[in-house]
Short mmCIF file of N, CA and C in Angstrom, two decimals:
data_model
loop_
_atom_site.label_atom_id
_atom_site.label_comp_id
_atom_site.label_asym_id
_atom_site.label_seq_id
_atom_site.Cartn_x
_atom_site.Cartn_y
_atom_site.Cartn_z
N UNK A 692 77.10 91.48 143.76
CA UNK A 692 78.31 93.01 143.84
C UNK A 692 78.08 93.75 142.66
N UNK A 693 77.11 95.38 143.19
CA UNK A 693 77.27 96.59 142.90
C UNK A 693 77.49 96.91 142.60
N UNK A 694 78.11 98.54 141.13
CA UNK A 694 79.93 98.77 140.80
C UNK A 694 78.93 100.03 140.64
N UNK A 695 80.36 100.65 141.44
CA UNK A 695 80.10 102.02 139.86
C UNK A 695 80.85 102.26 139.57
N UNK A 696 80.95 103.29 138.63
CA UNK A 696 81.37 104.37 137.62
C UNK A 696 81.29 105.49 138.21
N UNK A 697 82.11 105.79 137.61
CA UNK A 697 82.92 107.70 137.71
C UNK A 697 82.68 107.87 135.80
N UNK A 698 82.21 109.18 135.41
CA UNK A 698 81.86 108.71 134.37
C UNK A 698 83.04 111.19 134.21
N UNK A 699 84.09 110.09 133.64
CA UNK A 699 85.07 111.53 133.64
C UNK A 699 86.08 111.26 131.68
N UNK A 700 85.76 112.62 131.58
CA UNK A 700 86.41 112.67 130.01
C UNK A 700 86.06 112.10 128.80
N UNK A 701 84.64 111.94 129.04
CA UNK A 701 84.43 111.21 128.44
C UNK A 701 83.82 110.28 128.20
N UNK A 702 83.83 109.42 129.04
CA UNK A 702 84.07 107.64 129.58
C UNK A 702 83.57 107.32 130.72
N UNK A 703 82.74 105.98 131.44
CA UNK A 703 82.85 105.37 132.16
C UNK A 703 83.73 105.09 133.14
N UNK A 704 84.89 104.77 134.42
CA UNK A 704 85.77 104.09 135.23
C UNK A 704 85.42 103.85 136.57
N UNK A 705 86.39 103.72 136.73
CA UNK A 705 86.73 102.82 137.93
C UNK A 705 87.31 104.01 138.84
N UNK A 706 87.31 105.05 139.46
CA UNK A 706 87.79 105.15 139.97
C UNK A 706 87.20 105.54 141.30
N UNK A 707 87.40 106.50 142.01
CA UNK A 707 86.88 106.22 143.48
C UNK A 707 86.26 108.08 143.60
N UNK A 708 84.33 108.17 143.15
CA UNK A 708 83.63 109.32 143.45
C UNK A 708 84.02 110.14 143.85
N UNK A 709 84.59 111.74 143.69
CA UNK A 709 84.65 113.00 144.66
C UNK A 709 83.05 114.20 144.23
N UNK A 710 82.59 114.63 145.36
CA UNK A 710 81.94 115.50 145.24
C UNK A 710 81.70 116.65 143.90
N UNK A 711 80.81 116.09 143.68
CA UNK A 711 80.39 117.38 141.83
C UNK A 711 79.79 115.52 140.80
N UNK A 712 81.08 114.46 141.70
CA UNK A 712 81.05 113.84 140.09
C UNK A 712 80.03 113.01 139.11
N UNK A 713 79.46 112.90 137.57
CA UNK A 713 78.63 112.08 137.82
C UNK A 713 79.11 110.62 137.83
N UNK A 714 77.70 109.34 138.66
CA UNK A 714 77.95 108.24 138.66
C UNK A 714 76.93 107.86 138.47
N UNK A 715 77.39 106.06 138.01
CA UNK A 715 75.81 104.89 137.67
C UNK A 715 77.05 104.29 138.44
N UNK A 716 75.29 103.84 138.75
CA UNK A 716 75.22 102.74 139.79
C UNK A 716 75.46 100.93 138.99
N UNK A 717 75.65 100.61 138.92
CA UNK A 717 74.93 99.18 138.20
C UNK A 717 74.13 97.85 139.68
N UNK A 718 73.42 97.62 139.77
CA UNK A 718 72.81 96.69 140.28
C UNK A 718 72.83 95.57 140.24
N UNK A 719 72.63 94.59 141.12
CA UNK A 719 72.83 93.28 141.03
C UNK A 719 72.02 92.61 139.85
N UNK A 720 70.66 93.37 139.88
CA UNK A 720 69.63 93.37 139.12
C UNK A 720 70.92 93.57 137.90
N UNK A 721 71.48 94.86 137.32
CA UNK A 721 71.71 94.64 135.90
C UNK A 721 70.69 95.95 135.33
N UNK A 722 69.83 96.24 136.72
CA UNK A 722 69.69 97.63 136.02
C UNK A 722 70.95 98.92 136.41
N UNK A 723 70.52 100.42 136.09
CA UNK A 723 71.86 101.58 136.27
C UNK A 723 71.39 102.37 136.66
N UNK A 724 71.85 102.51 137.50
CA UNK A 724 70.99 104.21 137.92
C UNK A 724 72.10 105.14 137.86
N UNK A 725 72.21 106.44 137.60
CA UNK A 725 72.90 106.88 137.62
C UNK A 725 72.61 108.46 138.63
N UNK A 726 74.19 109.03 139.03
CA UNK A 726 73.02 109.95 140.30
C UNK A 726 74.53 111.09 140.64
N UNK A 727 74.46 112.28 140.34
CA UNK A 727 76.00 112.99 141.50
C UNK A 727 75.64 113.02 143.00
N UNK A 728 77.18 112.68 142.90
CA UNK A 728 77.93 111.58 143.98
C UNK A 728 78.14 113.15 144.87
N UNK A 729 77.55 112.91 146.67
CA UNK A 729 78.16 113.70 147.34
C UNK A 729 78.08 113.13 148.31
N UNK A 730 79.58 114.08 149.05
CA UNK A 730 79.85 113.16 150.08
C UNK A 730 78.81 113.82 151.21
N UNK A 731 79.15 112.71 152.07
CA UNK A 731 78.22 113.30 153.16
C UNK A 731 78.97 114.05 153.46
N UNK A 732 79.18 114.71 154.77
CA UNK A 732 79.99 116.04 156.35
C UNK A 732 79.92 115.49 157.25
N UNK A 733 80.49 115.04 157.32
CA UNK A 733 80.11 114.40 159.47
C UNK A 733 80.02 114.46 160.65
N UNK A 734 80.91 116.43 159.83
CA UNK A 734 80.14 117.42 161.15
C UNK A 734 78.89 117.58 161.14
N UNK A 735 78.25 118.66 160.22
CA UNK A 735 77.36 118.50 159.73
C UNK A 735 76.10 116.66 159.58
N UNK A 736 76.36 115.90 160.31
CA UNK A 736 75.05 114.72 160.06
C UNK A 736 75.39 114.38 161.82
N UNK A 737 77.05 114.56 162.39
CA UNK A 737 76.11 114.81 163.76
C UNK A 737 75.91 115.78 164.65
N UNK A 738 75.77 117.49 164.15
CA UNK A 738 74.93 118.63 164.49
C UNK A 738 73.43 118.08 164.39
N UNK A 739 73.62 117.39 163.01
CA UNK A 739 71.71 117.21 162.98
C UNK A 739 71.15 115.89 163.63
N UNK A 740 71.94 114.88 163.71
CA UNK A 740 71.82 114.56 165.16
C UNK A 740 71.39 114.63 166.41
N UNK A 741 72.67 115.65 166.58
CA UNK A 741 71.97 115.93 168.16
C UNK A 741 70.84 116.65 167.95
N UNK A 742 70.78 117.67 167.58
CA UNK A 742 69.80 118.44 167.01
C UNK A 742 68.73 117.40 167.71
N UNK A 743 68.20 116.47 166.93
CA UNK A 743 67.10 115.67 166.52
C UNK A 743 67.31 114.16 168.60
N UNK A 744 67.87 114.76 168.28
CA UNK A 744 68.11 113.55 170.26
C UNK A 744 67.70 116.07 171.24
N UNK A 745 67.88 116.42 171.30
CA UNK A 745 67.58 117.29 171.90
C UNK A 745 65.97 116.80 171.69
N UNK A 746 65.79 117.74 170.83
CA UNK A 746 63.96 117.33 169.83
C UNK A 746 63.67 116.17 170.74
N UNK A 747 64.42 114.79 171.04
CA UNK A 747 63.35 113.60 171.69
C UNK A 747 63.72 114.52 172.71
N UNK A 748 64.47 114.80 173.88
CA UNK A 748 64.20 115.18 175.54
C UNK A 748 63.69 115.71 176.30
N UNK A 749 62.73 116.47 174.79
CA UNK A 749 62.85 117.92 174.66
C UNK A 749 60.93 117.10 174.75
N UNK A 750 60.11 116.61 173.17
CA UNK A 750 59.65 116.10 173.59
C UNK A 750 59.14 114.51 174.72
N UNK A 751 59.95 114.22 175.81
CA UNK A 751 60.42 113.32 176.26
C UNK A 751 59.82 113.86 178.19
N UNK A 752 60.46 114.83 178.27
CA UNK A 752 60.08 116.36 179.08
C UNK A 752 58.75 116.28 179.35
N UNK A 753 58.12 117.41 177.93
CA UNK A 753 56.87 118.06 178.54
C UNK A 753 56.03 116.40 178.43
N UNK A 754 56.51 115.55 177.63
CA UNK A 754 54.82 114.77 177.69
C UNK A 754 55.09 114.41 179.76
N UNK A 755 56.04 114.31 180.72
CA UNK A 755 55.99 114.36 181.82
C UNK A 755 54.94 115.68 182.88
N UNK A 756 54.10 116.93 181.87
CA UNK A 756 54.02 117.68 182.50
C UNK A 756 52.76 116.69 182.83
N UNK A 757 52.07 116.60 182.34
CA UNK A 757 50.62 116.28 182.73
C UNK A 757 51.03 115.22 184.20
N UNK A 758 51.55 115.00 184.53
CA UNK A 758 52.45 114.25 185.14
C UNK A 758 52.93 114.61 186.71
N UNK A 759 53.96 115.94 186.95
CA UNK A 759 54.29 117.19 187.37
C UNK A 759 52.80 117.43 187.56
N UNK A 760 51.85 118.28 187.23
CA UNK A 760 50.45 118.85 187.64
C UNK A 760 50.19 117.67 188.85
N UNK A 761 49.91 116.68 188.14
CA UNK A 761 48.91 115.29 188.99
C UNK A 761 50.06 115.36 190.67
N UNK A 762 50.99 116.09 190.56
CA UNK A 762 51.84 115.45 192.09
C UNK A 762 51.55 117.40 192.41
N UNK A 763 51.64 118.13 191.54
CA UNK A 763 52.17 118.94 192.40
C UNK A 763 50.41 119.43 192.85
N UNK A 764 49.50 119.01 192.32
CA UNK A 764 47.74 119.03 192.71
C UNK A 764 48.15 118.18 194.15
N UNK A 765 48.53 116.92 193.97
CA UNK A 765 48.26 115.23 194.84
C UNK A 765 48.43 116.63 196.15
N UNK A 766 50.07 116.94 196.47
CA UNK A 766 50.72 117.10 197.29
C UNK A 766 50.12 118.31 198.91
N UNK A 767 49.22 120.13 197.13
CA UNK A 767 48.66 120.56 197.92
C UNK A 767 47.80 119.93 198.40
N UNK A 768 47.27 118.20 198.28
CA UNK A 768 46.12 117.35 198.94
C UNK A 768 47.11 117.41 200.21
N UNK A 769 48.13 117.37 199.95
CA UNK A 769 48.09 116.31 201.75
C UNK A 769 48.34 114.99 201.11
N UNK A 770 47.92 114.28 199.74
CA UNK A 770 47.38 113.20 199.25
C UNK A 770 49.75 111.79 199.62
N UNK A 771 48.88 111.33 200.21
CA UNK A 771 50.47 110.28 200.26
C UNK A 771 50.52 109.47 199.50
N UNK A 772 50.99 108.83 199.42
CA UNK A 772 52.08 107.25 199.00
C UNK A 772 51.76 106.90 196.57
N UNK A 773 51.87 108.32 197.19
CA UNK A 773 52.01 108.83 195.07
C UNK A 773 53.11 108.90 194.77
N UNK A 774 52.91 109.55 193.88
CA UNK A 774 54.34 110.55 192.73
C UNK A 774 54.61 111.60 193.54
N UNK A 775 56.02 111.58 193.60
CA UNK A 775 55.87 113.43 194.01
C UNK A 775 56.18 114.28 192.82
N UNK A 776 56.07 115.61 193.05
CA UNK A 776 56.69 115.83 192.16
C UNK A 776 58.20 116.08 192.64
N UNK A 777 59.03 115.52 193.48
CA UNK A 777 60.76 115.40 193.30
C UNK A 777 60.81 114.43 193.09
N UNK A 778 59.14 113.62 193.44
CA UNK A 778 59.94 111.70 191.90
C UNK A 778 59.84 111.94 190.35
N UNK A 779 58.50 112.91 189.28
CA UNK A 779 58.96 113.85 188.11
C UNK A 779 60.41 114.30 188.15
N UNK A 780 60.57 115.02 188.93
CA UNK A 780 61.78 116.06 188.63
C UNK A 780 63.14 115.01 188.36
N UNK A 781 62.98 113.88 189.58
CA UNK A 781 64.45 113.17 189.40
C UNK A 781 63.97 112.16 186.93
N UNK A 782 62.68 112.03 187.64
CA UNK A 782 62.58 111.41 185.65
C UNK A 782 63.61 112.53 184.76
N UNK A 783 62.64 113.94 184.99
CA UNK A 783 63.04 114.69 184.20
C UNK A 783 64.53 115.14 184.10
N UNK A 784 65.24 114.59 185.48
CA UNK A 784 66.67 115.16 185.43
C UNK A 784 67.22 113.88 185.02
N UNK A 785 66.76 113.19 185.07
CA UNK A 785 67.34 111.34 183.77
C UNK A 785 67.20 112.05 182.70
N UNK A 786 66.52 112.06 182.66
CA UNK A 786 66.65 112.61 180.48
C UNK A 786 67.42 113.43 179.75
N UNK A 787 67.86 114.45 180.45
CA UNK A 787 68.11 115.11 180.47
C UNK A 787 69.57 114.24 180.92
N UNK A 788 70.16 114.06 181.49
CA UNK A 788 72.08 113.35 181.20
C UNK A 788 71.61 111.84 180.10
N UNK A 789 70.06 111.37 179.73
CA UNK A 789 70.82 110.79 178.98
C UNK A 789 70.82 111.56 178.31
N UNK A 790 70.43 112.69 177.62
CA UNK A 790 70.34 113.36 176.42
C UNK A 790 72.17 113.75 176.11
N UNK A 791 72.94 114.66 177.20
CA UNK A 791 73.41 114.98 176.98
C UNK A 791 74.44 113.73 177.20
N UNK A 792 74.24 113.01 177.72
CA UNK A 792 75.20 111.20 177.21
C UNK A 792 74.88 110.59 175.65
N UNK A 793 73.75 111.12 174.97
CA UNK A 793 73.40 110.56 174.24
C UNK A 793 74.49 111.20 172.92
N UNK A 794 74.68 113.21 172.99
CA UNK A 794 74.77 113.97 172.72
C UNK A 794 76.89 113.16 172.45
N UNK A 795 77.28 113.72 174.00
CA UNK A 795 78.56 113.30 173.53
C UNK A 795 79.22 111.88 173.57
N UNK A 796 78.08 110.54 173.45
CA UNK A 796 78.03 109.53 172.12
C UNK A 796 78.67 109.86 170.79
N UNK A 797 77.65 111.08 170.18
CA UNK A 797 77.25 111.15 169.18
C UNK A 797 78.71 111.71 168.30
N UNK A 798 79.06 112.35 169.53
CA UNK A 798 80.10 113.00 168.71
C UNK A 798 81.26 112.25 168.68
N UNK A 799 81.21 111.20 169.02
CA UNK A 799 82.72 110.00 169.62
C UNK A 799 82.63 109.03 167.99
N UNK A 800 81.47 108.80 167.29
CA UNK A 800 81.45 108.73 166.39
C UNK A 800 81.96 108.79 165.27
N UNK A 801 82.19 108.31 164.41
CA UNK A 801 83.34 108.82 162.81
C UNK A 801 83.28 107.98 161.98
N UNK A 802 81.65 107.62 161.62
CA UNK A 802 81.45 106.55 160.02
C UNK A 802 79.70 107.06 159.74
N UNK A 803 79.62 107.79 159.04
CA UNK A 803 78.03 108.29 158.08
C UNK A 803 77.37 106.25 159.00
N UNK A 804 77.68 105.58 158.71
CA UNK A 804 76.21 104.80 159.52
C UNK A 804 76.81 104.48 160.61
N UNK A 805 77.45 104.28 161.37
CA UNK A 805 77.02 104.75 162.92
C UNK A 805 77.06 105.30 162.89
N UNK A 806 76.18 107.23 162.76
CA UNK A 806 75.61 108.71 163.46
C UNK A 806 74.04 108.08 162.90
N UNK A 807 74.68 107.26 162.11
CA UNK A 807 73.00 106.58 161.46
C UNK A 807 71.82 105.59 161.21
N UNK A 808 72.38 105.31 162.31
CA UNK A 808 72.14 103.62 163.01
C UNK A 808 71.93 104.47 164.54
N UNK A 809 72.70 105.14 165.10
CA UNK A 809 72.72 105.37 166.19
C UNK A 809 71.29 105.82 167.37
N UNK A 810 71.46 105.61 168.17
CA UNK A 810 69.80 105.73 168.89
C UNK A 810 69.80 105.99 170.49
N UNK A 811 69.23 106.46 171.02
CA UNK A 811 69.23 106.48 172.56
C UNK A 811 68.41 106.05 173.73
#
């Protein structure tokens, strides 16, 4: 099992690191990795994930543009038994609803791991 140590007062200790501490991790293989500890801001991470959700929703809605145009053209030609403008608009609204639900779900998460692994 790997072990993290913090460099304090000229020596390596087993204290809990805080942002800015110089740390080293001894891996199972025996290798050592030194790094500066940075505590992840949960609020910032949530904000980034919500921005990604909004971008994904926008891409999904944009991908339906050709279907919307096709439905409009077919409706103007009175073609029946095909996907309608209303059908496409309902799909777009379903994406918006799913995106909103995903954003609410992200705001309920409390750990870095849960936020990073969240998918919708």
